[in-house]
mmCIF file of C-alpha atoms and ligand atoms in Angstrom:
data_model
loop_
_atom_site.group_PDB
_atom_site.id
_atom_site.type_symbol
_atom_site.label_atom_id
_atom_site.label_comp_id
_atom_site.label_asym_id
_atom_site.label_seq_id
_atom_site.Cartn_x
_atom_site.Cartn_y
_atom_site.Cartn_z
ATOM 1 C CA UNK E 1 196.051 148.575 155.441
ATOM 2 C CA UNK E 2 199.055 146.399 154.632
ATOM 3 C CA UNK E 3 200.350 143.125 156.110
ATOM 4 C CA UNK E 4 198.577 139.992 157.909
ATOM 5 C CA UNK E 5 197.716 139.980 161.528
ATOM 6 C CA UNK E 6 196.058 137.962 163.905
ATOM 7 C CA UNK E 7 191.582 138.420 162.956
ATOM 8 C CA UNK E 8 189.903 139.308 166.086
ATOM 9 C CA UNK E 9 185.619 138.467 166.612
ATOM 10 C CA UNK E 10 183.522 139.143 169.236
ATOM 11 C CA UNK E 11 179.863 138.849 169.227
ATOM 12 C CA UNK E 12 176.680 139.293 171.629
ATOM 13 C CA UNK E 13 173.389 138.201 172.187
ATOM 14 C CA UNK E 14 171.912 140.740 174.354
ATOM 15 C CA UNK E 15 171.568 142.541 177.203
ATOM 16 C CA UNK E 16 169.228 143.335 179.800
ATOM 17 C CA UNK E 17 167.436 140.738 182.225
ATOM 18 C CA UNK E 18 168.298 137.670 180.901
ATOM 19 C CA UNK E 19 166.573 134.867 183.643
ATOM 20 C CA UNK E 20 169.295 132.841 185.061
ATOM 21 C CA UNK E 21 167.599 130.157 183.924
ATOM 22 C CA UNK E 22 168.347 130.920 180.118
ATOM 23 C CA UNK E 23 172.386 131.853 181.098
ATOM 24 C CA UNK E 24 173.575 129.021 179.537
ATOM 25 C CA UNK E 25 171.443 129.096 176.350
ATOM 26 C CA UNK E 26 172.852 132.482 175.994
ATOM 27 C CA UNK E 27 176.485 131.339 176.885
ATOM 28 C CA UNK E 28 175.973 128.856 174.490
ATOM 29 C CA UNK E 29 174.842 130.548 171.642
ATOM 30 C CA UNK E 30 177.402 133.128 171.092
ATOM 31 C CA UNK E 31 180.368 130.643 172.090
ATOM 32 C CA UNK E 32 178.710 128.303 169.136
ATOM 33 C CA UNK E 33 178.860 131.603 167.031
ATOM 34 C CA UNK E 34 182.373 132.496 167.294
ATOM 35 C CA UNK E 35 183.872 128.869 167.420
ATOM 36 C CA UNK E 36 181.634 128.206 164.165
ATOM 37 C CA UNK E 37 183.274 131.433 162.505
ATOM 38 C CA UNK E 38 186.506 132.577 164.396
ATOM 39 C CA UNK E 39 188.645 129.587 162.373
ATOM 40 C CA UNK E 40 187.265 131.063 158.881
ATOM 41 C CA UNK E 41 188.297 134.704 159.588
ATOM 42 C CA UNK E 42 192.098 133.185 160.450
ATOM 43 C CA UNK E 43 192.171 131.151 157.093
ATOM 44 C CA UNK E 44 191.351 134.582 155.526
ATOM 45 C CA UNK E 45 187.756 134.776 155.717
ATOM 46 C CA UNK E 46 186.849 139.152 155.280
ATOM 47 C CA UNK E 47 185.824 140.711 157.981
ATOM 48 C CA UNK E 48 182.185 141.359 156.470
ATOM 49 C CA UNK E 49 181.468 137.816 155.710
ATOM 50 C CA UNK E 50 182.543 137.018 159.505
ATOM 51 C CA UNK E 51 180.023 138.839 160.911
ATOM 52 C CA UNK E 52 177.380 137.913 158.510
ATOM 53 C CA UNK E 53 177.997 134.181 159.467
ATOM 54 C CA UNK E 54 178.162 134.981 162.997
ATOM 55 C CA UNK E 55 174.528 136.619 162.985
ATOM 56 C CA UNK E 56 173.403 134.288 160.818
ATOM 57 C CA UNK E 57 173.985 131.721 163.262
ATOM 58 C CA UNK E 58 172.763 133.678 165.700
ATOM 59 C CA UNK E 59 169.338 134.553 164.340
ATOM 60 C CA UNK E 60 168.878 130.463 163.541
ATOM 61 C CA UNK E 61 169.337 130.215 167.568
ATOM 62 C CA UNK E 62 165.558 130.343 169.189
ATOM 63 C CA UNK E 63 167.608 131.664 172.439
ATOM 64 C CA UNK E 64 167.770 135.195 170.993
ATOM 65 C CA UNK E 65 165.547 137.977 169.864
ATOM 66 C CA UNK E 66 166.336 138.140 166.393
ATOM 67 C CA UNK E 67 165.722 135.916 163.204
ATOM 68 C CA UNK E 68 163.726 132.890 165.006
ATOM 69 C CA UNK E 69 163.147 133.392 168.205
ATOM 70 C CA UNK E 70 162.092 137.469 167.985
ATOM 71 C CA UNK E 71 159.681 139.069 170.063
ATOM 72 C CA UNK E 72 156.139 139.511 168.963
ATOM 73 C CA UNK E 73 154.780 143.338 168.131
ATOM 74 C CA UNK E 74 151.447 144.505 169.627
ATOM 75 C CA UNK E 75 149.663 142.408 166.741
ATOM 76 C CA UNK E 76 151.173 139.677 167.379
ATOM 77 C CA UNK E 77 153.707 139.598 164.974
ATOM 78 C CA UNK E 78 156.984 139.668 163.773
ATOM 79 C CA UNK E 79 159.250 142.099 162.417
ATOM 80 C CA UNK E 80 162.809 142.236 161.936
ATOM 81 C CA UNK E 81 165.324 144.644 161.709
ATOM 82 C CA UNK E 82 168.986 144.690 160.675
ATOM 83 C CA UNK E 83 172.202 146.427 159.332
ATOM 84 C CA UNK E 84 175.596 145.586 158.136
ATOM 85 C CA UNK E 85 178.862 147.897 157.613
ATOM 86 C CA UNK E 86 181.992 147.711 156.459
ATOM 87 C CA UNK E 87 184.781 149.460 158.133
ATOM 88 C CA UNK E 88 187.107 150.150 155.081
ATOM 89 C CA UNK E 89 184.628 152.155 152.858
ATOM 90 C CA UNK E 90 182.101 153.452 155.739
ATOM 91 C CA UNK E 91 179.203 151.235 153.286
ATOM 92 C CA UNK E 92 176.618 150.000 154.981
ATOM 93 C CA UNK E 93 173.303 148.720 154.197
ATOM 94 C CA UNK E 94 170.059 148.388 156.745
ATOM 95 C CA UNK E 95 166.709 146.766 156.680
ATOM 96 C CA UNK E 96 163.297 147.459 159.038
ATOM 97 C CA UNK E 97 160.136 146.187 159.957
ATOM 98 C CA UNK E 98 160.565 142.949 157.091
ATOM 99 C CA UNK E 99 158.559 139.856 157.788
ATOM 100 C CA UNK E 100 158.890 135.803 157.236
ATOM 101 C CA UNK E 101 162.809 135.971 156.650
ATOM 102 C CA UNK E 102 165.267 134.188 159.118
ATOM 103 C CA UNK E 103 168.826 136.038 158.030
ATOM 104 C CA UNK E 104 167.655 139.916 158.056
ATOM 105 C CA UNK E 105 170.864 140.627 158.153
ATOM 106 C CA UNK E 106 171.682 138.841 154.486
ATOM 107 C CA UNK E 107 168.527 141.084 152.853
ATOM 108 C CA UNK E 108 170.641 143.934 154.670
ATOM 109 C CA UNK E 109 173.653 143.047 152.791
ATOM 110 C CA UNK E 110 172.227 142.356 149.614
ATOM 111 C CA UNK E 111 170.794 146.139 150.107
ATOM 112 C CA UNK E 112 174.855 147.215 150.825
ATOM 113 C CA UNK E 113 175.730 145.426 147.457
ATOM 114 C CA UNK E 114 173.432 144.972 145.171
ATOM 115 C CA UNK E 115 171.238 148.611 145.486
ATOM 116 C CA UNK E 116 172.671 152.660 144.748
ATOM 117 C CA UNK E 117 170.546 152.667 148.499
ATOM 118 C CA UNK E 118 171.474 152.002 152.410
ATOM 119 C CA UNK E 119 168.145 151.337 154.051
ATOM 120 C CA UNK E 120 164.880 149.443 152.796
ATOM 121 C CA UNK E 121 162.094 149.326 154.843
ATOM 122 C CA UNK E 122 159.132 147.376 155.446
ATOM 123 C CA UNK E 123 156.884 146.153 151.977
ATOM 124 C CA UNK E 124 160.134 147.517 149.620
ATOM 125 C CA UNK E 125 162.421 145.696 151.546
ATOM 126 C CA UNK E 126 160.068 142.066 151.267
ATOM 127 C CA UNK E 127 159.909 142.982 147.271
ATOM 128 C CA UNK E 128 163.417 143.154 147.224
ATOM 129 C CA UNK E 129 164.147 140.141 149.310
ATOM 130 C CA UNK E 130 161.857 138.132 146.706
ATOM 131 C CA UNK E 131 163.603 139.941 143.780
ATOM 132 C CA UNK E 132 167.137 138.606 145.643
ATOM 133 C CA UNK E 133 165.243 135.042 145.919
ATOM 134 C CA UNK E 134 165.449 135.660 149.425
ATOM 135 C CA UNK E 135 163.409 132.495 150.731
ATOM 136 C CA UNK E 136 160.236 133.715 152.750
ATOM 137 C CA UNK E 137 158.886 131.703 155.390
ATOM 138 C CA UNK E 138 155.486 130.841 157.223
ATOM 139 C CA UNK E 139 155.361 133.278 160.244
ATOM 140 C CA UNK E 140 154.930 130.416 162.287
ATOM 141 C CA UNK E 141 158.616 128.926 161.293
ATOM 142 C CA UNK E 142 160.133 132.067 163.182
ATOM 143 C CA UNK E 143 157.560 131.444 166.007
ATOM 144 C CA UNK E 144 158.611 130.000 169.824
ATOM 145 C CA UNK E 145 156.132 129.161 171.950
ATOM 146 C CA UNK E 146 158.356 130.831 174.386
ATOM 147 C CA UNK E 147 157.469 134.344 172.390
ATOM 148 C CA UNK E 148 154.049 133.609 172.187
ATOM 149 C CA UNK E 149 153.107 132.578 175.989
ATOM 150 C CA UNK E 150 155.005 135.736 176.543
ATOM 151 C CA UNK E 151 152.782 138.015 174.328
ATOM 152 C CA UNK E 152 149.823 136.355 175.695
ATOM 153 C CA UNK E 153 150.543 137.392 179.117
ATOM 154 C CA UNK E 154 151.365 140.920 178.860
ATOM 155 C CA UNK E 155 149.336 141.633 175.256
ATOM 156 C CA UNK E 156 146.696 143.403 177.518
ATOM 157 C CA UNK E 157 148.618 144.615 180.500
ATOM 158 C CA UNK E 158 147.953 148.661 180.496
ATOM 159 C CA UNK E 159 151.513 148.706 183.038
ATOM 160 C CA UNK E 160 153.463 146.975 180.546
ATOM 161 C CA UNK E 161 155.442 149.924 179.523
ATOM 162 C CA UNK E 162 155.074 152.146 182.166
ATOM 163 C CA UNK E 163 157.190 149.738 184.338
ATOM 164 C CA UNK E 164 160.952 149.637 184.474
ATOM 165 C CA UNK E 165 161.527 148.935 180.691
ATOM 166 C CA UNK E 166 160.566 144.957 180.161
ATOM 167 C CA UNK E 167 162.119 144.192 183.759
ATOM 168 C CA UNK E 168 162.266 140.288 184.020
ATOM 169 C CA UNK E 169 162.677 139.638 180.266
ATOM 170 C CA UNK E 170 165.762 139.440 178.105
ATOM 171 C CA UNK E 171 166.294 141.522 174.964
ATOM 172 C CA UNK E 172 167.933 139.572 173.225
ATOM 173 C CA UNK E 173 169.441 141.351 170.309
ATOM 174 C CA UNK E 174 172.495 139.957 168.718
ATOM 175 C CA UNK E 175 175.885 141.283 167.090
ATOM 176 C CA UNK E 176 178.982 140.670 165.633
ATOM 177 C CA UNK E 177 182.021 142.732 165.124
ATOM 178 C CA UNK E 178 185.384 141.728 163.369
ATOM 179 C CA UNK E 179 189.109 142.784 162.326
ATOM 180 C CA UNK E 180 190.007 140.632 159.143
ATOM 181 C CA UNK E 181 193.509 139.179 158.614
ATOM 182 C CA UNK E 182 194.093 142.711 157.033
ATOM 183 C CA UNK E 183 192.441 144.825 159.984
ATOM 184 C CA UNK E 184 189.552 145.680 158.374
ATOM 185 C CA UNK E 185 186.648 145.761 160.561
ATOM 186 C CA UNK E 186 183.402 145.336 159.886
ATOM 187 C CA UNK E 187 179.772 144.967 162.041
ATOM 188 C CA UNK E 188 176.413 143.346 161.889
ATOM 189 C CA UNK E 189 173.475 143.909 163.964
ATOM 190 C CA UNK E 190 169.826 142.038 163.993
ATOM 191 C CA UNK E 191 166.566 142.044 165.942
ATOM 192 C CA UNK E 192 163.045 141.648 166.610
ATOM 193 C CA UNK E 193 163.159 144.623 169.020
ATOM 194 C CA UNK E 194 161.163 145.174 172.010
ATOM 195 C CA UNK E 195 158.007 143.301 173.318
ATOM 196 C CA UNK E 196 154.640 144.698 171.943
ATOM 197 C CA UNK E 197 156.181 146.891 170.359
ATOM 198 C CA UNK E 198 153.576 149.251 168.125
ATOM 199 C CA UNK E 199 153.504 147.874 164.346
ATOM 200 C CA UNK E 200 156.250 149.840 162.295
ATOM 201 C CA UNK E 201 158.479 150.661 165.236
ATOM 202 C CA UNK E 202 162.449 150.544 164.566
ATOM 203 C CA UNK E 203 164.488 150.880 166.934
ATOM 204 C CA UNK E 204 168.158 151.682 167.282
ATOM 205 C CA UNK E 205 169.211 148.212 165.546
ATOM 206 C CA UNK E 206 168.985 149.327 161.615
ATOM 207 C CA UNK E 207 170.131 153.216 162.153
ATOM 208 C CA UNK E 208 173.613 153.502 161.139
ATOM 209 C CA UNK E 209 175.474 155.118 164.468
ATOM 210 C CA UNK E 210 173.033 153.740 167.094
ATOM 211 C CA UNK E 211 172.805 150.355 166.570
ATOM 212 C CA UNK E 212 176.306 149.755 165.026
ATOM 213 C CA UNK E 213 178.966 151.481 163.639
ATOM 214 C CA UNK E 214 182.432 150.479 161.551
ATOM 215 C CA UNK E 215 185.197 153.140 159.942
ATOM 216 C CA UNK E 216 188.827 151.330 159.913
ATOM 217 C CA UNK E 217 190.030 154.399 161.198
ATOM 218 C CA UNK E 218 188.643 154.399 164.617
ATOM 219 C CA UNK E 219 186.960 150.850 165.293
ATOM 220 C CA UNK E 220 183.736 149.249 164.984
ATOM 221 C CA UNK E 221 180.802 148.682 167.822
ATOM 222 C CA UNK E 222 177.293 146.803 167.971
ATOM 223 C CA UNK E 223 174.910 147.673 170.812
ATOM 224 C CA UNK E 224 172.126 146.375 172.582
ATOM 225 C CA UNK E 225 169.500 147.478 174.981
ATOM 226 C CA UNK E 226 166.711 149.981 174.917
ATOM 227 C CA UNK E 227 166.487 151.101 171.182
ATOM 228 C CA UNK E 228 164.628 154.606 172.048
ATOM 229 C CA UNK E 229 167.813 155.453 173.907
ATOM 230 C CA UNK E 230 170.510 154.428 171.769
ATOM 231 C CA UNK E 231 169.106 156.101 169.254
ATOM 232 C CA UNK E 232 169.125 159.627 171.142
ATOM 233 C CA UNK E 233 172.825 159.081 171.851
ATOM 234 C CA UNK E 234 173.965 157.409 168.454
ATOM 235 C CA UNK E 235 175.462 155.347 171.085
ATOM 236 C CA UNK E 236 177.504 153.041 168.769
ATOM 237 C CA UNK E 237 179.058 155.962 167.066
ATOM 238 C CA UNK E 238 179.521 157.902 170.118
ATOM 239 C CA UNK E 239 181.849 154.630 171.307
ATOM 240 C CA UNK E 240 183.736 154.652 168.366
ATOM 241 C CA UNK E 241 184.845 158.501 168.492
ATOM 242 C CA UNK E 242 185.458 157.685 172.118
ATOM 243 C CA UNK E 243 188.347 154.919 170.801
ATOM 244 C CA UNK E 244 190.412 157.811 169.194
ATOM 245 C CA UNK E 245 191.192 159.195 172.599
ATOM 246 C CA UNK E 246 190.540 156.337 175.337
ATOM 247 C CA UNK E 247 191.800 152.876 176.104
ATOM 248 C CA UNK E 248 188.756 150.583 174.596
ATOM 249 C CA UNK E 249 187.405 149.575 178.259
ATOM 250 C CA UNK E 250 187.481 153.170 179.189
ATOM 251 C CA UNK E 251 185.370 154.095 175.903
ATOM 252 C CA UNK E 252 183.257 151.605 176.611
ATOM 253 C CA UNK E 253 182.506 152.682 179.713
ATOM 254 C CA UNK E 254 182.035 156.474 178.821
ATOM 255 C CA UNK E 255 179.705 155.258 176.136
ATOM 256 C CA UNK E 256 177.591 153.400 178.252
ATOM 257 C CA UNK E 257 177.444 156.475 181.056
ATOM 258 C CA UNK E 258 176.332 159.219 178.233
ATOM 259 C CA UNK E 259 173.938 156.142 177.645
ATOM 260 C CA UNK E 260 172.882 156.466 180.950
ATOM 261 C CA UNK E 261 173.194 160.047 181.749
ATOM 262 C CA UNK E 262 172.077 162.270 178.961
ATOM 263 C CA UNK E 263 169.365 159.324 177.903
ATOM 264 C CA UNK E 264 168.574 157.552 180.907
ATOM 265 C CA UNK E 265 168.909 154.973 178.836
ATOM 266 C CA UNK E 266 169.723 151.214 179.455
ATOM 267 C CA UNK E 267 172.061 149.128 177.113
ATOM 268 C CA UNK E 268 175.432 147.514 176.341
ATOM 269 C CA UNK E 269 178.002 147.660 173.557
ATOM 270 C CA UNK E 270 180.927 145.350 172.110
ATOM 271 C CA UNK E 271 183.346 146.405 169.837
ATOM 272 C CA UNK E 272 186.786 146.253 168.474
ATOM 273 C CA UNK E 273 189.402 149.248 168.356
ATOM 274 C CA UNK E 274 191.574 150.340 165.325
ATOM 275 C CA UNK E 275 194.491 148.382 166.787
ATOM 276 C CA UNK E 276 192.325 145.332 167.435
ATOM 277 C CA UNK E 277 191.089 145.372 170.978
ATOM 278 C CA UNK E 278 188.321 144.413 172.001
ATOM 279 C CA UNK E 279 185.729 146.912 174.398
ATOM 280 C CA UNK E 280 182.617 145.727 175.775
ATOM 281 C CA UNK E 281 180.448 147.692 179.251
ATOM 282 C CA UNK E 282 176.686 146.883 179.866
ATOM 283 C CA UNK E 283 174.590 149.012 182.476
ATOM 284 C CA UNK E 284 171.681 146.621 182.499
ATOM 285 C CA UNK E 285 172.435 143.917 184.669
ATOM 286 C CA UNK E 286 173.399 140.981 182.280
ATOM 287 C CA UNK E 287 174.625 141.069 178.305
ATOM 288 C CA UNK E 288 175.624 137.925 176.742
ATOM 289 C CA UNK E 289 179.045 138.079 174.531
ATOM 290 C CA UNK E 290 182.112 136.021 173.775
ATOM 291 C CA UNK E 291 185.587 136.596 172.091
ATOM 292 C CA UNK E 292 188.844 134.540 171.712
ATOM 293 C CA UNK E 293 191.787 135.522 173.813
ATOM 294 C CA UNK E 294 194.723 135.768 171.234
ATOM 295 C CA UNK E 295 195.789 131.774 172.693
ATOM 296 C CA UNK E 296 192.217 130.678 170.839
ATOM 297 C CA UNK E 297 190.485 130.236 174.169
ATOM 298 C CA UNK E 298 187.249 131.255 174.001
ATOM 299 C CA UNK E 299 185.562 133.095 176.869
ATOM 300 C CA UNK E 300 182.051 133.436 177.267
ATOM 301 C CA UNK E 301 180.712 136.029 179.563
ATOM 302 C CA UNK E 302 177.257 137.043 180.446
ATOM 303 C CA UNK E 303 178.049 139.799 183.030
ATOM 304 C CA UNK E 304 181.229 142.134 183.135
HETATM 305 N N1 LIG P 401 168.011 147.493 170.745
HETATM 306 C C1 LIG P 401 166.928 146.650 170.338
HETATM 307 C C2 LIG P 401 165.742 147.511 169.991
HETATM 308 O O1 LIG P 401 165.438 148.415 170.737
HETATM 309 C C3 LIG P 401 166.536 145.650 171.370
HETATM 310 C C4 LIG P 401 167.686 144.884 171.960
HETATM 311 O O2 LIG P 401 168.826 145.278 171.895
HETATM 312 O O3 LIG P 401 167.458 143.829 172.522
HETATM 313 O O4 LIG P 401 165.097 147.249 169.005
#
């Protein structure tokens, strides 16, 4: 791509449930992101770095389920996933199920740049983090006691999952997309993924396709929402074949109904087309995200 245009960011912090009691720690967290960032990616900042920063700041927030702040698995403890892509050359790198590390979504990058791989998982992926002089942390440092009252209570509820997925709770998942001065777009994506969920479980979050997806030449998505679902749809993918032929709200939307039709699945999705417009849809009935209008206003939404 050739010439310098105006960068474009949007990021979210999840979708789902989110109390109405938390709405403005969410509102506030992902306006913090994209003020903190947004002003590097117009000095020239590339589009991969932007959304690194953005997450990062993200998964420092206690608000959100990712970095500190995550949910806790069935044994009461925490396990991060994450993945990072870069529009231009389709590279992206993932990891899953790594413990004691607040920026999951740096160990993913390191895995992008600095490995012949994609996707480390669980013990390989701590080695390599302490081979990158990743720092580690005490499990308790990524702790709330928000996360652990909330294990407490439903650690031995037999209904837990058979009810509407995790009604009443936020998932909390964040993302970042971004077009660089020179329209390249890049995505990150990081999580503690779903309540109680079993040890090992990944969800959609690390899987290149489902959880986010970036190629220059059609645009670049992160999702949120029921993992288990995304994953049968590829749903990030899915939204960014849907930009070659639709506006990017109508995309969106299609996205987000294949979600719901072929999966029954719940979720929501932000994104950025090839010509730098932004798409975002939700079915669940909240999802946290905020962009700047081309003026520099920011607007922070937590329903569409
Ligand atoms: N998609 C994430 C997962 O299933 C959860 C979320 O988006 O909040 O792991």
């Amino acid at each position: 791509m050739s010439g310098i245009s105006q960068p474009r960011l949007i990021v979210h912090g999840g979708a789902w449930n989110i109390p109405d009691e938390l709405d403005t720690d969410h509102l506030n967290g992902v306006r913090r992101a994209v003020e903190q960032v947004y002003p590097a990616l117009e000095k020239g900042m590339p589009a991969l770095d932007a959304v690194e920063k953005a997450v990062n700041i993200l998964e420092e927030d206690p608000t959100f389920d990712a970095g500190r702040g995550a949910f806790l698995n069935e044994r009461g403890e925490i396990e991060l996933d994450a993945m990072v892509m870069d529009g231009a050359t389709l590279n992206f790198g993932a990891v899953a199920a790594v413990q004691n590390i607040l920026h999951p979504v740096s160990l993913a990058r390191r895995v992008m740049e600095k490995t012949e791989h994609h996707f480390l998982v669980g013990s390989g992926a701590q080695l390599f983090a302490r081979r990158m002089n990743i720092p580690e942390l005490g499990p308790e440092e990524l702790l709330t006691e928000r996360e652990l009252s909330f294990y407490r209570k439903i650690k031995n509820d037999p209904t837990f999952y058979t009810r509407k997925p995790f009604e009443a709770h936020p998932m909390d998942t964040v993302g970042a997309v971004a077009m660089d001065i020179h329209g390249n777009l890049a995505v990150a994506t990081s999580t503690g993924g779903t309540p109680r969920k079993l040890s090992g479980r990944v969800g959609d979050t690390p899987v290149v396709g489902a959880g986010a997806y970036a190629d220059n030449h059609s645009g670049a998505v992160s999702a949120t929402g029921w993992g288990e679902s995304i994953l049968r749809v590829l749903l990030s993918k899915t939204a960014c074949d849907l930009f070659l032929a639709h506006s990017p709200g109508e995309a969106a939307r299609k996205a987000i109904q294949i979600l719901q039709q072929k999966a029954r699945g719940l979720g929501g999705i932000i994104g950025i087309n090839r010509s730098g417009e932004y798409a975002f849809a939700h079915n669940t009935r909240k999802m946290a995200f905020a962009y700047p209008r081309l003026s520099g206003q920011i607007i922070a939404q937590i329903k569409v």
